[in-house]
Short mmCIF file of C-alpha atoms and ligand atoms in Angstrom, two decimals:
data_model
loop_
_atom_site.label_atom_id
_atom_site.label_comp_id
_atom_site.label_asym_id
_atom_site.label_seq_id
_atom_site.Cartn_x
_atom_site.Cartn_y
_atom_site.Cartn_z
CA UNK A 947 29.46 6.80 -31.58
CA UNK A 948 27.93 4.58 -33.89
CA UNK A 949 28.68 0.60 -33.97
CA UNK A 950 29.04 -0.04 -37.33
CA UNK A 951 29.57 -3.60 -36.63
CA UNK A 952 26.50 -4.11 -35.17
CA UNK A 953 24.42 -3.03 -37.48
CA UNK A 954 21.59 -5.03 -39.11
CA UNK A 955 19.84 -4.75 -42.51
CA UNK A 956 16.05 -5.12 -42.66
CA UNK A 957 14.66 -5.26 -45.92
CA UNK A 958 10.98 -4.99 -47.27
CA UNK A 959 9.96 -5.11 -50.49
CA UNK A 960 6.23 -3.70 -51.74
CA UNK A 961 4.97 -5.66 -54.97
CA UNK A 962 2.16 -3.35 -55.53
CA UNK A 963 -0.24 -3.22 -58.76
CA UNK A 964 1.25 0.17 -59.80
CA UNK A 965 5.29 0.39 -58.62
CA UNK A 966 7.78 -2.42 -56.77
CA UNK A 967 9.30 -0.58 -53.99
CA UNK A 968 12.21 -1.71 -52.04
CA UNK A 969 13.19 -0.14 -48.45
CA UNK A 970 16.30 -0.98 -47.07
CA UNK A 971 16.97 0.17 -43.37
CA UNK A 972 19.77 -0.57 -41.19
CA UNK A 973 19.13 -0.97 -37.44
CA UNK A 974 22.06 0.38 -35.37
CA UNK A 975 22.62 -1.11 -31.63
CA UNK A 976 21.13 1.65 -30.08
CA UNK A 977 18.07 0.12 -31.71
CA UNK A 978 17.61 3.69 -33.83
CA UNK A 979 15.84 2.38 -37.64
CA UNK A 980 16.88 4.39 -40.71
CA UNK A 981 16.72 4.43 -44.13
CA UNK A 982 19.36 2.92 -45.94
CA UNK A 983 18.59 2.61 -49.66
CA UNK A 984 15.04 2.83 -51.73
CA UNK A 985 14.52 1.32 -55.07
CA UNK A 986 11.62 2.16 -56.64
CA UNK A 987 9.98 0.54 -60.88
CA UNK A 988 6.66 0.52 -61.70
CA UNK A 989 5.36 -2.92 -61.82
CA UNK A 990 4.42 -4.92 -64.89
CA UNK A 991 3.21 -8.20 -63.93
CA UNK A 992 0.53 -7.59 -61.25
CA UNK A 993 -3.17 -7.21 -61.84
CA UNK A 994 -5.48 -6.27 -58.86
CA UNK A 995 -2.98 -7.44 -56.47
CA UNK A 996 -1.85 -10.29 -57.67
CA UNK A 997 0.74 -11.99 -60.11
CA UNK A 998 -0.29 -12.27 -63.37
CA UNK A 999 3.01 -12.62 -64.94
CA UNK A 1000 5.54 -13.95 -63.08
CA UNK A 1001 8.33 -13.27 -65.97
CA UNK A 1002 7.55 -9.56 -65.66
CA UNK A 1003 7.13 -9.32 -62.13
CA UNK A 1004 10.58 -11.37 -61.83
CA UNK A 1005 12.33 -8.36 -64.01
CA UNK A 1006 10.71 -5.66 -61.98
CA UNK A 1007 11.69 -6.96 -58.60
CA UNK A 1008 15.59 -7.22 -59.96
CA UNK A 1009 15.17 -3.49 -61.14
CA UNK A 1010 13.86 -2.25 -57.62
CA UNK A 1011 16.59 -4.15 -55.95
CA UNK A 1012 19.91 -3.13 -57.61
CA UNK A 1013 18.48 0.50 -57.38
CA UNK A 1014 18.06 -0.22 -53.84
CA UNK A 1015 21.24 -2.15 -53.52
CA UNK A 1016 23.13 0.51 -55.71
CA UNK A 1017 21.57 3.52 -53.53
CA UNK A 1018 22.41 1.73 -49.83
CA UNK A 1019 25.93 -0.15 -50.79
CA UNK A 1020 24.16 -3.29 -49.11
CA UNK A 1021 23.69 -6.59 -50.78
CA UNK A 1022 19.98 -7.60 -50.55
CA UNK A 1023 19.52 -11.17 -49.93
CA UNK A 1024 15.97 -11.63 -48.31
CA UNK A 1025 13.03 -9.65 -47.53
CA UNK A 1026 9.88 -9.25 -45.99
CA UNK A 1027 6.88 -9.15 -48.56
CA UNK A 1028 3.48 -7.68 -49.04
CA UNK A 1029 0.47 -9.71 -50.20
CA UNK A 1030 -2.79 -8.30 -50.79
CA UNK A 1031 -6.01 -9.24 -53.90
CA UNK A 1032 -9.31 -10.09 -54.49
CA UNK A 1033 -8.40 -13.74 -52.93
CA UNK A 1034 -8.04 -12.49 -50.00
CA UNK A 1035 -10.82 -13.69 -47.31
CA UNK A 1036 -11.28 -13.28 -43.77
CA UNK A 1037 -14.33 -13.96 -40.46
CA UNK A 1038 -14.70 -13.90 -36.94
CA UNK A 1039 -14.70 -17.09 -35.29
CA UNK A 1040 -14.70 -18.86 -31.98
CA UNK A 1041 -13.51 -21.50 -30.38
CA UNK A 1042 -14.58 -23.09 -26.63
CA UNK A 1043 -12.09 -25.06 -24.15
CA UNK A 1044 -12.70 -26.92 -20.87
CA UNK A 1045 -9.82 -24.81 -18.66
CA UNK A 1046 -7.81 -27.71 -17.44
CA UNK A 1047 -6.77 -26.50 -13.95
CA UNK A 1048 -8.14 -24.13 -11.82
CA UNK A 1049 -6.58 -20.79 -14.08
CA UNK A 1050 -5.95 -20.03 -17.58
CA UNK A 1051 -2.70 -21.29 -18.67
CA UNK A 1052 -0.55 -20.21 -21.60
CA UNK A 1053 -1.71 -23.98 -22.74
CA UNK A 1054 -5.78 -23.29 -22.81
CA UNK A 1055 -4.90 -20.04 -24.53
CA UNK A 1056 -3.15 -21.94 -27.21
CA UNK A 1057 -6.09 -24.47 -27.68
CA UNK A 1058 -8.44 -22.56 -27.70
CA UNK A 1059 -7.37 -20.24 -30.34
CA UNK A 1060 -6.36 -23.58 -31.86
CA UNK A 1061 -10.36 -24.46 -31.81
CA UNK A 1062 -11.13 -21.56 -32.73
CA UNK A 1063 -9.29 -21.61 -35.79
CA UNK A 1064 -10.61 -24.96 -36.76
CA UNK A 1065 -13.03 -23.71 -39.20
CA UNK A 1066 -13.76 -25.15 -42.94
CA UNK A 1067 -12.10 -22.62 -45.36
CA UNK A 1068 -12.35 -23.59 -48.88
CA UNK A 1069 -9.64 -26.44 -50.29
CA UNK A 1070 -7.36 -23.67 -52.54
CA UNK A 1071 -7.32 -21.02 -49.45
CA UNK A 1072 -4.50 -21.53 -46.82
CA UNK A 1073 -4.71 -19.49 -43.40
CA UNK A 1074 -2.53 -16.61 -43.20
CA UNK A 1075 -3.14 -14.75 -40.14
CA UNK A 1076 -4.76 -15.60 -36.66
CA UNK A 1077 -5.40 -12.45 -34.87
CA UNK A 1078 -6.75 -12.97 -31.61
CA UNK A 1079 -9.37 -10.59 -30.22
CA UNK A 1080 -11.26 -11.61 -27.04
CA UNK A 1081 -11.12 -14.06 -24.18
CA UNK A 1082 -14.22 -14.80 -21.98
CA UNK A 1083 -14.16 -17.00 -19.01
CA UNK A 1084 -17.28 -18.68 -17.85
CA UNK A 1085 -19.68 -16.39 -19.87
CA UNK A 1086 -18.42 -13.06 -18.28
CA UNK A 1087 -17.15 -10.22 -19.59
CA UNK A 1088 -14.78 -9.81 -22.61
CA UNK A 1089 -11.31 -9.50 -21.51
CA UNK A 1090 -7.60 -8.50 -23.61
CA UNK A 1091 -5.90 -11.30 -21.72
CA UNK A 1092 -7.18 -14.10 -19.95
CA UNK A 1093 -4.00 -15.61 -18.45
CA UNK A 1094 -4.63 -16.37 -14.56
CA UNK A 1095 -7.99 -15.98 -14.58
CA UNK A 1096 -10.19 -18.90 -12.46
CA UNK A 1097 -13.05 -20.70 -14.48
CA UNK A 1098 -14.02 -23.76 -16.03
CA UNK A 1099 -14.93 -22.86 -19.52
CA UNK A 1100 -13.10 -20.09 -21.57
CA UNK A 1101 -13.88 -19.26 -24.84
CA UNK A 1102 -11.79 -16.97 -27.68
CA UNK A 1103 -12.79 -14.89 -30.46
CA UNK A 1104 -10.19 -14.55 -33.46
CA UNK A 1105 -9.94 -12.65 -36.49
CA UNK A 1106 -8.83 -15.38 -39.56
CA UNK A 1107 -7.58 -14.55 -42.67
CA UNK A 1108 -6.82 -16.48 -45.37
CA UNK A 1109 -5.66 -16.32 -48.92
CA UNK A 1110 -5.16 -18.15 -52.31
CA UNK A 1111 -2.15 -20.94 -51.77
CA UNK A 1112 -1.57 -19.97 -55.53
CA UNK A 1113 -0.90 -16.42 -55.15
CA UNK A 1114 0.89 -16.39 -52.11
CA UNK A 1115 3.20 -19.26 -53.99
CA UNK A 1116 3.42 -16.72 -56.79
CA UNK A 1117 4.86 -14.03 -54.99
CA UNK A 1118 7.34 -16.30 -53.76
CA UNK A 1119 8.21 -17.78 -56.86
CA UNK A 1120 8.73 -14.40 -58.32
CA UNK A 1121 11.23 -13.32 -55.22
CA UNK A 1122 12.98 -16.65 -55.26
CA UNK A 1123 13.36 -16.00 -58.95
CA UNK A 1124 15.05 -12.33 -58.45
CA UNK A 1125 16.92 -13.84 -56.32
CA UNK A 1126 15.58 -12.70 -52.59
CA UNK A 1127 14.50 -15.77 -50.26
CA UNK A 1128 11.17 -14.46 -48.51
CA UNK A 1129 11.38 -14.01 -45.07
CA UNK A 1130 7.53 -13.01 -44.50
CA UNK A 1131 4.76 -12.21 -46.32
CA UNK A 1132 2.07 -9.97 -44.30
CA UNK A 1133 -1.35 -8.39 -45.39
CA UNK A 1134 -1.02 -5.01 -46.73
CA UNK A 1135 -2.99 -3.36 -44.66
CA UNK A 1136 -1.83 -4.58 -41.69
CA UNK A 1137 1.43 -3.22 -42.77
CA UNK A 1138 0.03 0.23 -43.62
CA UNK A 1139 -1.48 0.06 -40.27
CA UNK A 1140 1.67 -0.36 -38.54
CA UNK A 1141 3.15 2.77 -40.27
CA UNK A 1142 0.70 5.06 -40.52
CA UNK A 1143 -2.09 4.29 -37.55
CA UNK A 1144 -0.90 6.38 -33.92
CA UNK A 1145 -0.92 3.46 -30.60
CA UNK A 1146 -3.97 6.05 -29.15
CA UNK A 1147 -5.98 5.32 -32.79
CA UNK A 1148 -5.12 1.35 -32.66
CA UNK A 1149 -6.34 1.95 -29.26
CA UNK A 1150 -9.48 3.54 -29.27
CA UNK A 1151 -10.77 2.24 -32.15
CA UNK A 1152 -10.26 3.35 -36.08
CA UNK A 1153 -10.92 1.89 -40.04
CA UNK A 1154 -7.84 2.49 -42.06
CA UNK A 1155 -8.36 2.07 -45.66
CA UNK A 1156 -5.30 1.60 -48.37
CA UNK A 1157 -6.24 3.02 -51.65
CA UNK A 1158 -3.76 1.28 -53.89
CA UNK A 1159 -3.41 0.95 -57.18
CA UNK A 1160 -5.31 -2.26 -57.97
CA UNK A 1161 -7.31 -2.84 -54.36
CA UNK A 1162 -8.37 -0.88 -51.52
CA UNK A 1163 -7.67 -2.49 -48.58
CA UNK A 1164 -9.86 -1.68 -45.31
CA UNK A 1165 -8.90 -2.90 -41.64
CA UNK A 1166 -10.59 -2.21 -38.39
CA UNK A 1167 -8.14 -1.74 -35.14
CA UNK A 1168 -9.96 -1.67 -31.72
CA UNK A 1169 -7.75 -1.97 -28.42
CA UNK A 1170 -4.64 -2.18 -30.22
CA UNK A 1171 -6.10 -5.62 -32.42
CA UNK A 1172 -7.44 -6.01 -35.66
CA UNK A 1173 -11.43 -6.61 -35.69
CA UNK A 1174 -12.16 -6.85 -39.49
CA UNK A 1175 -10.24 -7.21 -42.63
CA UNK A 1176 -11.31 -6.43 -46.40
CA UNK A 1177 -10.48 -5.92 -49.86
CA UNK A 1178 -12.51 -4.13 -52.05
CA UNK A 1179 -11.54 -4.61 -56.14
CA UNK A 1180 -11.18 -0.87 -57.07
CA UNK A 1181 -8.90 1.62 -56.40
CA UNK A 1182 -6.65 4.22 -58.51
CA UNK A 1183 -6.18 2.20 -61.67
CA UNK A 1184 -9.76 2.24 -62.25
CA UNK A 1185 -10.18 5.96 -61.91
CA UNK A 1186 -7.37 5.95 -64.31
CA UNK A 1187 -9.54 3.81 -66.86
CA UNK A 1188 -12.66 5.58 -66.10
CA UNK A 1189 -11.03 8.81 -67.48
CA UNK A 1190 -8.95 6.65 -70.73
CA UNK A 1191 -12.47 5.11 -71.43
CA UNK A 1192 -14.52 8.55 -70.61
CA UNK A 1193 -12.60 11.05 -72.47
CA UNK A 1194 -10.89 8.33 -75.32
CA UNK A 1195 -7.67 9.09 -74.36
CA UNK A 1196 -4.55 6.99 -73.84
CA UNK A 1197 -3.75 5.16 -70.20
CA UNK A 1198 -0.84 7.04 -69.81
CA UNK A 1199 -2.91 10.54 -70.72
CA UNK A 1200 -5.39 9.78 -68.46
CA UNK A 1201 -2.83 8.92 -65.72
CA UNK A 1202 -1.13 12.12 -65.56
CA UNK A 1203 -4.67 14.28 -65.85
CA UNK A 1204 -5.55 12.83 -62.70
CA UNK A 1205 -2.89 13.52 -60.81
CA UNK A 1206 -2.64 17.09 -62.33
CA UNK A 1207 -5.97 18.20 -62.39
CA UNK A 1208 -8.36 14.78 -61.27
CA UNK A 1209 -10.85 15.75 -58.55
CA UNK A 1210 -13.69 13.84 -57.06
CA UNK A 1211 -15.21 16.31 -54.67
CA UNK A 1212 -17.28 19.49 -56.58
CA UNK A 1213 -15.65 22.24 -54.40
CA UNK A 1214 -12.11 21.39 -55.03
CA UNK A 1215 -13.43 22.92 -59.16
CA UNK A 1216 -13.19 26.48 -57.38
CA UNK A 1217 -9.21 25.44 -56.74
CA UNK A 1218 -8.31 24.82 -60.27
CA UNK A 1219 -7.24 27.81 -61.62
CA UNK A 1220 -8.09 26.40 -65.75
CA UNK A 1221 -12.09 25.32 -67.28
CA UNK A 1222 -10.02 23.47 -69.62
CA UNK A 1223 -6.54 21.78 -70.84
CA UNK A 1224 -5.23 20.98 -73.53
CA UNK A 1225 -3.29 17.24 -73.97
CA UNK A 1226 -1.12 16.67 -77.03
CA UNK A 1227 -2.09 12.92 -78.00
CA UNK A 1228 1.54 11.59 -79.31
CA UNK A 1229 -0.42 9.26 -81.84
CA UNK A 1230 -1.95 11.43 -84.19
CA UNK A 1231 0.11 14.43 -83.51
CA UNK A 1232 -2.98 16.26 -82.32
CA UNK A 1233 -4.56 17.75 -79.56
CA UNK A 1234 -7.86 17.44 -77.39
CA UNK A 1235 -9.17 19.96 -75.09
CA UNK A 1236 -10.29 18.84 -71.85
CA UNK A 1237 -13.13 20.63 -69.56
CA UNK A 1238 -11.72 20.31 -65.94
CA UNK A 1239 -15.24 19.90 -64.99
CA UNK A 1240 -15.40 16.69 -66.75
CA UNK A 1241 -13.46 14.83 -64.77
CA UNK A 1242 -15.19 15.70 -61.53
CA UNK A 1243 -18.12 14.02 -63.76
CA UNK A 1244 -16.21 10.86 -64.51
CA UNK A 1245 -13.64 10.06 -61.22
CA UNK A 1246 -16.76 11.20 -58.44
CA UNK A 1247 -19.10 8.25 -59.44
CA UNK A 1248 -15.76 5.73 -58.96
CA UNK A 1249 -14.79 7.77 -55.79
CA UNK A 1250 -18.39 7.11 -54.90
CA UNK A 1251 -19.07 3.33 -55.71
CA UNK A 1252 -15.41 2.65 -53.51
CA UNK A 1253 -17.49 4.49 -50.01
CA UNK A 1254 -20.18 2.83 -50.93
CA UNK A 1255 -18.80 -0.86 -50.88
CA UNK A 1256 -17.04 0.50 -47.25
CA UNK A 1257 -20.10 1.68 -46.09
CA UNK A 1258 -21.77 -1.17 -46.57
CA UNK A 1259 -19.10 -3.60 -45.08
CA UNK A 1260 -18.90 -1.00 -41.91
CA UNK A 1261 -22.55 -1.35 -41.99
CA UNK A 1262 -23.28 -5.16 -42.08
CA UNK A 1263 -20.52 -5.47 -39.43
CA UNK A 1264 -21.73 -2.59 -37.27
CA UNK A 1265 -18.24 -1.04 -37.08
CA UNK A 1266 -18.96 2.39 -36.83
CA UNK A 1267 -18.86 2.19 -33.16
CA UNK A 1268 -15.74 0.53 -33.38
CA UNK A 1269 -14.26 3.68 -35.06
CA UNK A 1270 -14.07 6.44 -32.94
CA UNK A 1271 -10.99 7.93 -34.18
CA UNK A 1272 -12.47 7.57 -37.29
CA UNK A 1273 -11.01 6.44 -40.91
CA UNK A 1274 -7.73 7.16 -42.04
CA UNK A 1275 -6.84 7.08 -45.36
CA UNK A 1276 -3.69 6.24 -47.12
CA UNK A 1277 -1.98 4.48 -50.40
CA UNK A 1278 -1.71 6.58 -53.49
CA UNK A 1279 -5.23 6.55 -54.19
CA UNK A 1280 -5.27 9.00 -51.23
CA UNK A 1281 -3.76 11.34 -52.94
CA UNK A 1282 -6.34 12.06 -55.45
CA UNK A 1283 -7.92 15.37 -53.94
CA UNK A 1284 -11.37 15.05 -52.71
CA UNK A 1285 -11.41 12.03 -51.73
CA UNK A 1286 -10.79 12.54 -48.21
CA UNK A 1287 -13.81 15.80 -48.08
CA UNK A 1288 -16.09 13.18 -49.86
CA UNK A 1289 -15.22 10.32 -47.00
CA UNK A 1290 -15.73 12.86 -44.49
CA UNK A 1291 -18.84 13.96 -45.73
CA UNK A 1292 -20.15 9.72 -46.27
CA UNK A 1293 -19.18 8.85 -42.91
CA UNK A 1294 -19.42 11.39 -40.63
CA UNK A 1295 -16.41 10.90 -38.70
CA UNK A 1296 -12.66 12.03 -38.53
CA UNK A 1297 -11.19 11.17 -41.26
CA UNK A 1298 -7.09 11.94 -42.33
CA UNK A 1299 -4.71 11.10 -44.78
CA UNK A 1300 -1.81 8.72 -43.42
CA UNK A 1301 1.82 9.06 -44.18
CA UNK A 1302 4.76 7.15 -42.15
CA UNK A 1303 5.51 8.37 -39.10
CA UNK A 1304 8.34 8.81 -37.42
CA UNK A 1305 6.99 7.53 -33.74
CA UNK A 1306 9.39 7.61 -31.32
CA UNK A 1307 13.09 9.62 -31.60
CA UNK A 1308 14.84 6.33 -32.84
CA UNK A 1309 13.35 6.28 -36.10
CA UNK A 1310 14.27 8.79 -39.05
CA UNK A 1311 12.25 8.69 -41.91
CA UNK A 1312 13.43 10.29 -45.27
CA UNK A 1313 11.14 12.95 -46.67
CA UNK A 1314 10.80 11.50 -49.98
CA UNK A 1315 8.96 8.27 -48.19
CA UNK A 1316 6.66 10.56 -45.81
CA UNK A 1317 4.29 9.99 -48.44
CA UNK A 1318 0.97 7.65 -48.65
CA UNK A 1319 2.24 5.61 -51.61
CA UNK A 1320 5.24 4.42 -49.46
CA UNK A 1321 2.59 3.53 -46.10
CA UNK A 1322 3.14 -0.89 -46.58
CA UNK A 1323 6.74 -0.41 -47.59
CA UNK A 1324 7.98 1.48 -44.62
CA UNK A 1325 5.17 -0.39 -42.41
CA UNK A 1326 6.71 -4.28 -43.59
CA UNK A 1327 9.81 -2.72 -42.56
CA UNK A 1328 8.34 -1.80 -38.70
CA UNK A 1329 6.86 -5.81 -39.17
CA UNK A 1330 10.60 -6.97 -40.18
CA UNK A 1331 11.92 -4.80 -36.91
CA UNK A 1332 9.54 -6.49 -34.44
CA UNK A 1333 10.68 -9.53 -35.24
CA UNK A 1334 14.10 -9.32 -36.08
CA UNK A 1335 15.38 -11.87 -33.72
CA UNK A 1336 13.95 -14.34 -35.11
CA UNK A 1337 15.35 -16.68 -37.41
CA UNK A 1338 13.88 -18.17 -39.92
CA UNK A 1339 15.26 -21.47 -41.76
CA UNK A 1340 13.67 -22.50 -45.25
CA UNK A 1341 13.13 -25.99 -46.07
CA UNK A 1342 13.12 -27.64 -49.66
CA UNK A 1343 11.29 -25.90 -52.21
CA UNK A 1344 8.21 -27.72 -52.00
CA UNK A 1345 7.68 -26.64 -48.38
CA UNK A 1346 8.73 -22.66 -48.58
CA UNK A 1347 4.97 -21.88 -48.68
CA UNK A 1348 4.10 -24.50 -45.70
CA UNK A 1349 7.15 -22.75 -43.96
CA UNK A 1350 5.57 -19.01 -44.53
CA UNK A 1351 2.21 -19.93 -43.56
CA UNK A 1352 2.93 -21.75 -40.74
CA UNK A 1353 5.25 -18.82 -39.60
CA UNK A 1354 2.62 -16.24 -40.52
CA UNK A 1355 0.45 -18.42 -37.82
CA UNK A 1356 2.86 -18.24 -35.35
CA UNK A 1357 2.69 -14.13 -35.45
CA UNK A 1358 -0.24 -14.76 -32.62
CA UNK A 1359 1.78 -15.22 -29.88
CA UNK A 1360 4.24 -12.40 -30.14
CA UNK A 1361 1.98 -9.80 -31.78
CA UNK A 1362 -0.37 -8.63 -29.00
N1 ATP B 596 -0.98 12.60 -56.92
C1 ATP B 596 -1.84 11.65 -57.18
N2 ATP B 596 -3.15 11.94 -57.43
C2 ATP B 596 -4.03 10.96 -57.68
N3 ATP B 596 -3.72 9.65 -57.71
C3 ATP B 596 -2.45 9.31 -57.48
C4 ATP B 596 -1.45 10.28 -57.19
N4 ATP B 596 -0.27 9.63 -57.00
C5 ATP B 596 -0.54 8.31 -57.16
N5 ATP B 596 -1.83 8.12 -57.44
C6 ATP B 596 -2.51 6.85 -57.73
O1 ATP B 596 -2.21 5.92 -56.72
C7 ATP B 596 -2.26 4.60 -57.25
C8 ATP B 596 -1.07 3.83 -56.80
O2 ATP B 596 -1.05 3.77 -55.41
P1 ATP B 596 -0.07 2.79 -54.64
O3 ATP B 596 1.34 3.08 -55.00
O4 ATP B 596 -0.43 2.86 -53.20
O5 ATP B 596 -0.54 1.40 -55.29
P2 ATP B 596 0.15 -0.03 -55.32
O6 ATP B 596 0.69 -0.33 -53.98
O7 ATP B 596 1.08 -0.11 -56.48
O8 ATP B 596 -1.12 -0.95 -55.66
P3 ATP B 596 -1.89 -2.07 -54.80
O9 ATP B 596 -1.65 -1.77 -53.36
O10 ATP B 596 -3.32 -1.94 -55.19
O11 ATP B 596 -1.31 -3.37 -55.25
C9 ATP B 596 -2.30 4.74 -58.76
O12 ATP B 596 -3.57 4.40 -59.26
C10 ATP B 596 -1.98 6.22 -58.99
O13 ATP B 596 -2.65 6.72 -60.11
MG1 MG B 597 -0.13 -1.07 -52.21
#
């Protein structure tokens, strides 16, 4: 029988380029996760990513809420948040430590991430996320976890990332100002990661890529960590564009052509079952007639350039090795058809579209969210699950981004 009164509310909240999604789950004591509520507005505000507008974004997150609030009976107070954009940075690095006794203690492992971590980053970027990678005692092999092990000298490898102090303070602001205290913010893709990515992919070795709206964000998993982290500055909006600009038709036009009919891959022409459609254009009370081949000609060059900026960062990193299971797509970019026969026929590997998954029997997932668009949302909820028992006091104002970094840093220890 279910224990009502034990319940707890997570809550995430996706500020994405294109829509604001809100995912409200309740977490019974059996420890089984469902969905609760979903409130879904496109966003106005955002540009690549980031906040642009804060008034905008401010109304948009209120919309998404109440729906959400409205749809699960719950009263949504805080939330864990997405942050993504161009400002987004990250790099290997690092660090070397005299072992002070004769094994690795929990202590060496601390500074020696901490040295590792003490890298110049650039005076408006603040460190988000140190992902630890590799330990190596006394020049030997690469090991997960060093704890125990005898040496002298053991050195770290970590994966930092960092982002713009300004946007991240943005995103806050724009929460704060709707009304939700922010209990997190996490990298997209590391959220889309968690929903969509299977333990045996994390583990072997895979890229995911999110194909939002404004950014596509790549991440490399290897034994269950995180190896590299990118953002690339196009995704769906500019295949949008490309077809407004291409064909001189309005945004919104253009827009719904791609979904309907957009392709980027030439055999996916012998599918359509039209040469051409005709769009009404509201303005002039007219029409245009559209070839279908056209926009084959327009979205494949965009669908092109995006693999070729991956292939290039999988290729200056040497990656591919690091991918076995492949690339796995997801985000609403995804969705576009073609792209995934095009990736597959770029990189020569396995490549998939991602949806949330329902991994174990104690999670339910709604059908309307088993969909790529909803991949960070339902993932910052898995984030908000792991680390639910943790509580998480704010500060004065001034300090709420000090507070969210510094907590962001502390994900190290109970992450891997
Ligand atoms: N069926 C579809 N076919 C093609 N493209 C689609 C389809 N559905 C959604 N998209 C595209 O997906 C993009 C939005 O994806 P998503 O919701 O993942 O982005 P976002 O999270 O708002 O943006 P970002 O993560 O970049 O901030 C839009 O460009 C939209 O045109
Ligand atoms: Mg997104």
């Amino acid at each position: 029988m279910a224990n009502n009164f034990l319940n707890k509310t997570l809550v995430a909240i996706d500020i994405g380029t294109t829509k604001i999604c809100v995912l409200v789950a309740s977490l019974d004591y059996k420890g089984n996760l469902e969905i609760a509520g979903i409130g879904q507005v496109p966003s106005h505000g955002l540009k690549k990513g980031v906040v642009v507008n804060i008034n905008k974004t401010v109304k948009s997150i209120k919309k998404a809420v109440v729906q959400a609030e409205e749809m699960s009976g719950i009263k949504i107070e805080s939330a864990i948040i997405g942050i993504s954009g161009g400002h987004i940075k990250s790099f290997n690095s690092t660090g070397v430590v005299a072992i002070r006794g004769e094994e690795v203690s929990q202590a060496d492992i601390d500074r020696v991430i901490e040295s590792a971590k003490a890298v110049a980053i650039s005076k408006n970027q603040e460190v988000l996320h140190v992902l630890p990678q590799y330990f190596r005692v006394d020049g030997q092999e690469f090991v997960l976890d060093s704890l125990g092990m005898y040496g002298v000298r053991l050195e770290s490898q970590v994966h930092v990332i960092t982002g713009a102090i300004s946007s991240a303070q943005n995103i806050i602001k724009a929460c704060e100002l709707a009304g939700i205290k922010v209990q997190d913010l996490v990298l997209e893709q590391l959220a889309s990661a968690e929903a969509v990515l299977t333990p045996s992919e994390r583990e072997l070795g895979v890229g995911i890529l999110d194909i939002g709206g404004g950014t596509s964000d790549f991440a490399v998993y290897k034994d269950g960590k995180i190896i590299h982290t990118k953002v690339l500055p196009f995704a769906g909006n500019h295949f949008t564009n490309d077809l407004a600009i291409g064909l001189g038709i309005p945004i919104k036009k253009a827009e719904e052509l791609k979904r309907l009919y957009g392709f980027v891959n030439e055999e996916s022409y012998l599918d359509l079952d039209r040469d051409k459609v005709e769009i009404s254009l509201e303005y002039d009370g007219g029409t245009k007639n559209i070839e279908t081949y056209s926009l084959y000609e327009i979205l494949n060059p965009r669908a092109e350039e995006i693999y070729d900026l991956l292939f290039e960062e999988i290729a200056n990193f040497r990656l591919k090795s690091f991918m076995p299971s492949g690339l796995v797509l997801t985000g609403g970019g995804s969705l576009l058809a073609g792209m995934k026969e095009i990736a597959l026929k770029r990189f020569r590997t396995q490549v998939r579209v991602g949806i949330p998954q329902e991994f174990n029997d104690k999670t339910t997932i709604p059908d309307l969210i088993k969909s790529p668009i909803y991949s960070t949302g339902y993932g910052l909820l898995l984030y908000s699950l792991r680390k639910k028992d943790v509580e998480f006091e704010y500060g004065s104002d001034v300090s709420l981004v000090k507070n969210v970094f510094g907590r962001m840093k502390s994900w190290v220890w109970d992450f891997f």
